Amino acid sequence: MVDPRHMKTPPLRVSRPVAACSRCRSLKIGCDGKLPACTPCEKHDKASSCSGANDEFAKGKDRSYVAFLESRQEKLEKSIRQLKEQKGSTASQAAQAAGRQMNHDFLGPGVAPVGGDSKAAKQQEVSDMNSLVSDFGSLAVHATGRSFEGFTGSMSFARLVLTSAARQPMPKALARPLPPRNETARLIQIYIENTFILLPFHSEGSLFRSSNALYENEGRASTDWDHWAVNMALAIASACQSRHSTDHHHSTAVQFAAAALTRVENVMHPGSIMGVQAILFLAEFAMLFPRYFDSWYFVGVASRIVIDLGLHQDPPNSTETLTRQMNLRQRVFYSVYSLERSISMTLGLPFSFSDESASVTLPPIRDDSASSPSSPGVLGLQSLDAALHLFHLRRIQSGWYQDLQSGALSRDGSARSWAVCQETQKWFQQISEYTPSEIKELLELQQLHSDIFVLSQSAEIVTLENFAKRRLFDCCISYAGKMSSLSQNHRNAVFYTFYESIRVEFVGQRFLRLVWAVGEEGPMSPDFLNSILSRNSAEAFSAGNSLEDLYVAKISAAVACIHQVMDILARHSSRWDQSRALYDRFHNASASTLANLKYSQEQFGIRSALNILEGTGAGPPAYQMAPGTATNIPAPQDFGDPSLGRL
C-alpha cells in the first residue's frame, strides 16, 4: 500500500498558522508558523524561545483547534465534578426518598423526578456530557495545521473521534484472535465482493498483502495498519452476514472490531490519507452497528479532513503525481462523497461541502498496473464499475438536493424533478450486465428510492401530474417488493445498513400520503385509481376486464406494499434496536389506511362479481369509507427522522 505520509503535499494552500508565536505577536511581525521554530525567530537566534518549539500557544489560543478541543475536555471534567458533588451533597437516603415522593405527588406518575438515581437524571447527565462534544462534527478540521503537532493533554485525535461518535460502550468481550488463514481469506473475499466494490477507498491488493503479513513468519513483519485493515474487513464481512443481534455473525463482528480498536491510536492520524481510510472503516462498521457508534460523525470528520488535505481538487497538470497516487486520492474522495451525500439525504441534513467546491475526476474502472507485485497500495483486478455507477448517481442526486435545500426548486420543481427521474432511469440502464446480481439489485433499490425521494419532495403529492403519481406509485410498489426479497435472503452478504430501515419507513410514509392524494374522499378513491391506471390497464379494460377488476388489482398491490414495509421493519428490528421505533411509527400511521383499503377491496370485488352475474357493464363504482375508520389524511415527515439515525 502506498504510504500516504510519503505522498506529495497537495498544491492547494489548505491552511495557515492558527496563531503567531509570542515574540512575533509582541513585535507585530509576520509569523510563518514553521516548526520547531518560525523563520523570524531563527534569523534572530531566538529559536529556543519560540513558542512553536515548546508547544506553547500564543495569546490567540482561543483560535487554536487543539485549544478548543482541550477547553471542551475541561468543561466535561468540570461538569462531571459538579455532578459528583451534587450527588454527594444529598443529606440522606431518607431525604432522597421523601424528595422523590414529593416530586411524584406534584409532577404526577408520568414525569420522572430530577436528581437521585432516577433513569431520567442519568439520561440528562449523559445528554449534558454529549452536548459538550456535539460541536465536533461541525468543526473545520485543520488537519495540516501546526495545532496537530501534539496535544498538551492526554486526549488524542483518535480518542476524541471515538468519544464524540460513541453511543454506548461495546460489550466487554475479549478481542477475537485471527481465524485460520483460509477463513480469513473467505471473509476478505466477502468484504471485497459486497462492500469494497461499492466503497473502494483502499486497494484490494493491499488488503490481501496485509493478510499475508499477519500469517507469514508469525506476523513479525506486520504493521498496525495490517492488523487494523484486516480486522475491520473481517468485522464488516461478518456483520453483513448477520440477520439478528444475537446470532454468531453479530458477536463475531463485534469481537473483530474490538481487536482492531486496539490499534486505532496508531492508524487514525488526522493529517494523512491513512487517517481518512481508518475513519471510513469505522463509518462502515457504525452503519451496521448503530447502537455503538454514530456513523454521521465519522463521515463528517472524514469530510473535513478530505477538504483540508486538498483531496477535493485534482492537482494541476504540472504537478508530478504518480498515477497510482492519483487513483488513491480519487477513490478516497468519492467514497467520502458517496457516504456523505447518501446519509445527508436520508436524514434530511445539509451537505458538508458543495459540488461547486469540488473538482475531482472519477477514478478508472481498473488499474492494470495492480497486477505487478512491485506496485504496493494500488487497486487490484476488481472492477470499480459498480462503484463508479454509484458515484455518478450521487452526483445526480446531489445537484437536485442542493437546489432543494437552497429553495431553487420553488419555481419549477416538478419539471426539474421529472428530469432527474429520467436521468436516473438512464443511469440504471447503463449498468453493466456483468455486474453481480446482488449488487445490481442494490443499485436498483438506490434508483427507486431516489425517484421516490425526488417526486415526493418536489411538490405536494396532490398537485403532481398523473404520470408522476403513476411513477411514484409503481416505484413504491417495486421498492417494497425488492427490499422485502433482499431482507429475507439469508444467503447473501450484501452491504445494506440501518439506513435502509430509515429509507424503507420513508417510502412507506410517502406511499400512505400518495394513496390519500385526493383528500378526505378516502385512500385510493376511484378518481385516484383512474389517475394511476396505465396504458396497459386501459388495454386490459378494453379486452374485457371490468374496471372493478383493475381497481382491485391496484388496491391489492397497495395493501401488499404496506404489509411488506411493516414486515421489513419487523425483520430489521431483530437486527437493529432503532428499527423498532420506525416499525411502531409506521404501524400506527398505516392502521386506518389498511382498514379502508381492505374494505374497498371487498366492495369492488363484490361489485365485479355482481356485474358478471348480471351481465352488465362496469359503471362508475361508488366509493365508501370503511365503517368506524378515521378520515384524516396522514401527514408523514418530509425526511427520515434525524434523531433515529443519530441518537
Short mmCIF file of C-alpha atoms in Angstrom, two decimals, residues 304-634:
data_model
loop_
_atom_site.label_atom_id
_atom_site.label_comp_id
_atom_site.label_asym_id
_atom_site.label_seq_id
_atom_site.Cartn_x
_atom_site.Cartn_y
_atom_site.Cartn_z
CA ARG A 304 -13.39 17.83 6.90
CA ILE A 305 -10.02 16.09 6.67
CA VAL A 306 -10.51 15.41 2.95
CA ILE A 307 -11.11 19.11 2.35
CA ASP A 308 -8.15 20.11 4.50
CA LEU A 309 -5.84 17.73 2.64
CA GLY A 310 -6.97 19.15 -0.68
CA LEU A 311 -8.39 15.86 -1.94
CA HIS A 312 -11.46 17.70 -3.21
CA GLN A 313 -9.37 19.16 -6.03
CA ASP A 314 -7.29 17.34 -8.63
CA PRO A 315 -3.70 18.64 -8.67
CA PRO A 316 -2.76 20.84 -11.66
CA ASN A 317 -1.42 19.10 -14.73
CA SER A 318 2.02 20.47 -13.96
CA THR A 319 2.13 18.56 -10.67
CA GLU A 320 4.10 15.34 -10.92
CA THR A 321 1.81 12.84 -9.25
CA LEU A 322 2.08 9.13 -9.85
CA THR A 323 -0.95 7.50 -11.45
CA ARG A 324 -1.49 5.12 -8.54
CA GLN A 325 -1.35 8.04 -6.10
CA MET A 326 -3.92 9.94 -8.16
CA ASN A 327 -6.19 6.88 -8.21
CA LEU A 328 -5.93 6.57 -4.44
CA ARG A 329 -6.80 10.24 -3.94
CA GLN A 330 -9.82 9.93 -6.25
CA ARG A 331 -11.14 6.75 -4.66
CA VAL A 332 -10.83 8.15 -1.15
CA PHE A 333 -12.59 11.38 -2.10
CA TYR A 334 -15.51 9.73 -3.90
CA SER A 335 -16.01 7.16 -1.15
CA VAL A 336 -16.35 10.01 1.35
CA TYR A 337 -18.53 11.92 -1.12
CA SER A 338 -20.85 8.94 -1.66
CA LEU A 339 -21.32 8.25 2.04
CA GLU A 340 -21.74 11.91 2.96
CA ARG A 341 -24.36 12.52 0.24
CA SER A 342 -26.27 9.34 1.00
CA ILE A 343 -26.51 9.83 4.77
CA SER A 344 -27.27 13.56 4.47
CA MET A 345 -30.21 12.97 2.14
CA THR A 346 -31.51 10.09 4.26
CA LEU A 347 -31.54 12.24 7.41
CA GLY A 348 -32.55 15.48 5.67
CA LEU A 349 -29.33 17.27 6.62
CA PRO A 350 -27.30 19.79 4.60
CA PHE A 351 -24.10 18.70 2.89
CA SER A 352 -20.69 19.37 4.43
CA PHE A 353 -19.41 20.87 1.19
CA SER A 354 -20.98 21.85 -2.13
CA ASP A 355 -20.41 20.30 -5.53
CA GLU A 356 -19.08 23.61 -6.78
CA SER A 357 -16.19 23.48 -4.31
CA ALA A 358 -15.01 20.07 -5.54
CA SER A 359 -13.41 19.13 -8.85
CA VAL A 360 -12.18 15.55 -8.89
CA THR A 361 -12.05 13.18 -11.85
CA LEU A 362 -13.68 9.80 -11.38
CA PRO A 363 -11.11 7.02 -10.88
CA PRO A 364 -10.55 4.49 -13.69
CA ILE A 365 -12.57 1.29 -13.74
CA ARG A 366 -9.49 -0.86 -13.34
CA ASP A 367 -5.79 -0.22 -12.85
CA ASP A 368 -3.88 -2.89 -14.77
CA SER A 369 -0.63 -1.95 -13.06
CA ALA A 370 -2.01 -3.55 -9.91
CA SER A 371 -1.07 -6.97 -11.20
CA SER A 372 2.57 -6.17 -10.56
CA PRO A 373 3.72 -7.19 -7.06
CA SER A 374 6.16 -4.29 -7.08
CA SER A 375 3.31 -1.78 -7.07
CA PRO A 376 2.10 -1.75 -3.44
CA GLY A 377 -1.07 0.05 -2.49
CA VAL A 378 -2.72 0.17 -5.90
CA LEU A 379 -6.03 -1.25 -7.00
CA GLY A 380 -6.23 -4.95 -7.75
CA LEU A 381 -8.08 -6.63 -10.59
CA GLN A 382 -11.51 -6.00 -9.05
CA SER A 383 -13.56 -3.79 -11.38
CA LEU A 384 -14.81 -0.49 -9.97
CA ASP A 385 -17.72 -0.37 -12.41
CA ALA A 386 -20.39 -0.67 -9.68
CA ALA A 387 -18.69 1.96 -7.51
CA LEU A 388 -18.40 4.38 -10.42
CA HIS A 389 -22.10 3.95 -11.19
CA LEU A 390 -22.92 4.66 -7.55
CA PHE A 391 -20.66 7.75 -7.55
CA HIS A 392 -22.42 9.02 -10.69
CA LEU A 393 -25.84 8.52 -9.06
CA ARG A 394 -24.68 10.52 -6.04
CA ARG A 395 -23.69 13.36 -8.37
CA ILE A 396 -27.17 13.38 -9.93
CA GLN A 397 -28.85 13.31 -6.52
CA SER A 398 -26.52 15.91 -5.07
CA GLY A 399 -27.28 18.56 -7.68
CA TRP A 400 -31.03 18.23 -7.18
CA TYR A 401 -30.78 18.09 -3.38
CA GLN A 402 -28.66 21.24 -3.24
CA ASP A 403 -31.33 23.07 -5.23
CA LEU A 404 -33.99 21.72 -2.86
CA GLN A 405 -32.06 22.90 0.19
CA SER A 406 -31.45 26.34 -1.31
CA GLY A 407 -35.08 26.82 -2.39
CA ALA A 408 -34.20 26.94 -6.09
CA LEU A 409 -36.90 24.33 -6.88
CA SER A 410 -39.78 26.54 -5.79
CA ARG A 411 -40.45 27.84 -9.32
CA ASP A 412 -40.24 24.75 -11.48
CA GLY A 413 -39.74 21.90 -9.06
CA SER A 414 -41.95 19.28 -10.75
CA ALA A 415 -40.34 19.65 -14.18
CA ARG A 416 -36.82 19.52 -12.73
CA SER A 417 -37.69 16.52 -10.57
CA TRP A 418 -39.14 14.60 -13.50
CA ALA A 419 -35.97 15.32 -15.48
CA VAL A 420 -33.91 13.92 -12.60
CA CYS A 421 -36.04 10.76 -12.58
CA GLN A 422 -35.49 10.30 -16.29
CA GLU A 423 -31.75 10.76 -15.75
CA THR A 424 -31.67 8.12 -13.01
CA GLN A 425 -33.55 5.68 -15.25
CA LYS A 426 -30.94 6.16 -17.98
CA TRP A 427 -28.26 5.72 -15.33
CA PHE A 428 -29.66 2.32 -14.31
CA GLN A 429 -29.93 1.16 -17.92
CA GLN A 430 -26.20 1.79 -18.36
CA ILE A 431 -25.20 -0.61 -15.57
CA SER A 432 -23.12 -3.43 -16.99
CA GLU A 433 -24.75 -6.80 -17.47
CA TYR A 434 -21.70 -8.34 -15.84
CA THR A 435 -22.41 -6.61 -12.52
CA PRO A 436 -23.17 -9.22 -9.83
CA SER A 437 -26.91 -9.72 -9.47
CA GLU A 438 -26.96 -8.84 -5.74
CA ILE A 439 -25.08 -5.59 -6.38
CA LYS A 440 -27.34 -4.75 -9.32
CA GLU A 441 -30.41 -5.26 -7.14
CA LEU A 442 -28.92 -2.95 -4.52
CA LEU A 443 -28.24 -0.30 -7.18
CA GLU A 444 -31.79 -0.66 -8.48
CA LEU A 445 -33.10 -0.06 -4.95
CA GLN A 446 -30.97 3.09 -4.85
CA GLN A 447 -32.52 4.26 -8.10
CA LEU A 448 -36.09 3.51 -6.99
CA HIS A 449 -35.59 5.27 -3.67
CA SER A 450 -34.07 8.24 -5.48
CA ASP A 451 -37.13 8.59 -7.73
CA ILE A 452 -39.49 8.29 -4.75
CA PHE A 453 -37.48 10.87 -2.84
CA VAL A 454 -37.34 13.31 -5.75
CA LEU A 455 -41.00 13.04 -6.80
CA SER A 456 -42.40 13.20 -3.27
CA GLN A 457 -40.26 16.19 -2.24
CA SER A 458 -40.62 18.31 -5.38
CA ALA A 459 -44.17 19.47 -4.59
CA GLU A 460 -47.32 18.48 -2.76
CA ILE A 461 -48.24 14.99 -3.91
CA VAL A 462 -51.81 16.16 -4.51
CA THR A 463 -50.59 18.56 -7.20
CA LEU A 464 -48.47 16.01 -9.09
CA GLU A 465 -49.39 15.21 -12.66
CA ASN A 466 -50.98 11.82 -13.29
CA PHE A 467 -47.85 10.39 -14.92
CA ALA A 468 -45.81 11.44 -11.86
CA LYS A 469 -48.34 9.86 -9.48
CA ARG A 470 -48.27 6.70 -11.55
CA ARG A 471 -44.45 6.60 -11.46
CA LEU A 472 -44.42 7.25 -7.72
CA PHE A 473 -46.99 4.50 -7.10
CA ASP A 474 -45.09 1.97 -9.21
CA CYS A 475 -41.73 2.87 -7.60
CA CYS A 476 -43.12 2.37 -4.09
CA ILE A 477 -44.63 -1.00 -5.02
CA SER A 478 -41.42 -2.15 -6.71
CA TYR A 479 -39.14 -0.86 -3.93
CA ALA A 480 -41.11 -2.61 -1.17
CA GLY A 481 -41.16 -5.88 -3.08
CA LYS A 482 -37.45 -5.90 -3.93
CA MET A 483 -36.40 -4.77 -0.47
CA SER A 484 -38.58 -7.46 1.11
CA SER A 485 -36.89 -10.10 -1.03
CA LEU A 486 -33.44 -8.78 -0.14
CA SER A 487 -34.11 -8.71 3.59
CA GLN A 488 -35.40 -12.32 3.55
CA ASN A 489 -32.38 -13.67 1.68
CA HIS A 490 -30.12 -15.12 4.35
CA ARG A 491 -27.51 -16.33 1.89
CA ASN A 492 -26.24 -13.03 0.55
CA ALA A 493 -23.89 -10.70 2.41
CA VAL A 494 -24.74 -7.53 0.52
CA PHE A 495 -23.83 -4.28 2.26
CA TYR A 496 -27.18 -2.88 3.35
CA THR A 497 -27.27 -1.00 6.62
CA PHE A 498 -29.51 0.50 9.27
CA TYR A 499 -30.10 3.48 6.97
CA GLU A 500 -32.11 1.12 4.78
CA SER A 501 -34.63 0.94 7.63
CA ILE A 502 -34.97 4.72 7.59
CA ARG A 503 -35.40 4.67 3.81
CA VAL A 504 -37.98 1.89 3.96
CA GLU A 505 -40.04 3.76 6.53
CA PHE A 506 -39.74 6.93 4.45
CA VAL A 507 -41.02 5.09 1.36
CA GLY A 508 -43.91 3.69 3.40
CA GLN A 509 -44.88 7.11 4.72
CA ARG A 510 -44.69 8.64 1.24
CA PHE A 511 -46.88 5.82 -0.06
CA LEU A 512 -49.51 6.46 2.60
CA ARG A 513 -49.54 10.10 1.60
CA LEU A 514 -49.88 9.14 -2.05
CA VAL A 515 -52.92 6.87 -1.64
CA TRP A 516 -54.68 9.72 0.17
CA ALA A 517 -53.79 12.13 -2.62
CA VAL A 518 -57.40 13.02 -3.48
CA GLY A 519 -58.11 14.13 0.08
CA GLU A 520 -60.87 13.29 2.50
CA GLU A 521 -62.71 11.16 -0.04
CA GLY A 522 -60.61 8.26 1.22
CA PRO A 523 -57.50 6.28 0.29
CA MET A 524 -57.32 5.13 -3.34
CA SER A 525 -60.65 6.58 -4.38
CA PRO A 526 -61.88 5.98 -7.96
CA ASP A 527 -60.52 9.36 -9.05
CA PHE A 528 -57.08 8.45 -7.75
CA LEU A 529 -57.25 4.96 -9.24
CA ASN A 530 -58.15 6.40 -12.63
CA SER A 531 -55.17 8.76 -12.40
CA ILE A 532 -52.67 5.91 -11.95
CA LEU A 533 -54.11 3.48 -14.49
CA SER A 534 -51.55 2.99 -17.24
CA ARG A 535 -51.99 2.35 -20.94
CA ASN A 536 -51.63 -1.37 -20.26
CA SER A 537 -54.53 -1.14 -17.82
CA ALA A 538 -56.66 0.58 -20.45
CA GLU A 539 -55.85 -2.18 -22.93
CA ALA A 540 -56.81 -4.78 -20.31
CA PHE A 541 -60.10 -2.96 -19.74
CA SER A 542 -60.85 -2.88 -23.47
CA ALA A 543 -60.02 -6.61 -23.63
CA GLY A 544 -62.95 -7.43 -21.37
CA ASN A 545 -61.72 -6.96 -17.80
CA SER A 546 -64.05 -4.90 -15.68
CA LEU A 547 -63.00 -1.60 -14.18
CA GLU A 548 -63.59 -3.09 -10.75
CA ASP A 549 -61.04 -5.82 -11.52
CA LEU A 550 -58.44 -3.20 -12.35
CA TYR A 551 -59.27 -1.30 -9.19
CA VAL A 552 -58.99 -4.44 -7.06
CA ALA A 553 -55.59 -5.23 -8.61
CA LYS A 554 -54.24 -1.78 -7.72
CA ILE A 555 -55.70 -1.86 -4.21
CA SER A 556 -54.31 -5.35 -3.64
CA ALA A 557 -50.86 -4.12 -4.69
CA ALA A 558 -51.17 -1.21 -2.25
CA VAL A 559 -52.17 -3.49 0.62
CA ALA A 560 -49.26 -5.81 -0.16
CA CYS A 561 -46.86 -2.84 -0.25
CA ILE A 562 -47.90 -1.64 3.20
CA HIS A 563 -47.62 -5.14 4.65
CA GLN A 564 -44.17 -5.57 3.07
CA VAL A 565 -42.94 -2.33 4.62
CA MET A 566 -44.09 -3.48 8.05
CA ASP A 567 -42.55 -6.94 7.54
CA ILE A 568 -39.20 -5.40 6.52
CA LEU A 569 -39.12 -3.12 9.54
CA ALA A 570 -40.09 -6.02 11.80
CA ARG A 571 -37.20 -8.12 10.47
CA HIS A 572 -34.83 -5.17 10.81
CA SER A 573 -35.97 -4.73 14.42
CA SER A 574 -34.41 -8.07 15.32
CA ARG A 575 -31.11 -6.80 13.92
CA TRP A 576 -31.17 -3.12 14.89
CA ASP A 577 -32.94 -1.87 18.01
CA GLN A 578 -33.56 1.54 16.42
CA SER A 579 -35.75 -0.05 13.75
CA ARG A 580 -38.37 -0.89 16.37
CA ALA A 581 -39.32 2.80 16.72
CA LEU A 582 -39.64 3.05 12.93
CA TYR A 583 -41.87 -0.02 12.86
CA ASP A 584 -44.11 1.28 15.64
CA ARG A 585 -44.50 4.67 13.97
CA PHE A 586 -45.39 3.21 10.59
CA HIS A 587 -47.70 0.60 12.09
CA ASN A 588 -49.70 3.32 13.84
CA ALA A 589 -49.75 5.57 10.76
CA SER A 590 -50.94 2.81 8.41
CA ALA A 591 -53.67 1.19 10.52
CA SER A 592 -56.54 3.35 9.27
CA THR A 593 -55.31 3.24 5.67
CA LEU A 594 -55.10 -0.54 5.68
CA ALA A 595 -58.61 -0.89 7.08
CA ASN A 596 -60.04 1.37 4.38
CA LEU A 597 -58.11 -0.32 1.58
CA LYS A 598 -59.24 -3.79 2.61
CA TYR A 599 -62.85 -2.60 2.84
CA SER A 600 -62.59 -1.05 -0.64
CA GLN A 601 -61.03 -4.24 -1.92
CA GLU A 602 -64.03 -6.23 -0.72
CA GLN A 603 -66.57 -3.74 -2.06
CA PHE A 604 -65.04 -3.55 -5.53
CA GLY A 605 -64.72 -7.35 -5.60
CA ILE A 606 -68.40 -7.76 -4.78
CA ARG A 607 -69.34 -5.19 -7.41
CA SER A 608 -67.26 -7.03 -10.02
CA ALA A 609 -68.91 -10.35 -9.18
CA LEU A 610 -72.40 -8.82 -9.44
CA ASN A 611 -71.59 -7.31 -12.82
CA ILE A 612 -70.52 -10.71 -14.09
CA LEU A 613 -73.71 -12.37 -12.80
CA GLU A 614 -75.96 -9.63 -14.17
CA GLY A 615 -74.08 -9.32 -17.44
CA THR A 616 -73.88 -5.57 -17.09
CA GLY A 617 -71.01 -3.25 -17.90
CA ALA A 618 -68.81 -1.67 -15.27
CA GLY A 619 -70.25 1.71 -14.45
CA PRO A 620 -68.52 4.21 -12.24
CA PRO A 621 -68.39 2.49 -8.82
CA ALA A 622 -69.48 4.25 -5.68
CA TYR A 623 -66.83 4.77 -3.04
CA GLN A 624 -67.40 4.31 0.66
CA MET A 625 -65.13 4.59 3.65
CA ALA A 626 -64.75 1.59 5.92
CA PRO A 627 -67.14 1.87 8.88
CA GLY A 628 -65.57 3.18 12.05
CA THR A 629 -62.26 4.27 10.45
CA ALA A 630 -60.56 7.63 10.61
CA THR A 631 -60.89 10.03 7.71
CA ASN A 632 -57.91 12.21 8.48
CA ILE A 633 -55.15 12.35 5.87
CA PRO A 634 -51.77 11.18 7.19
#
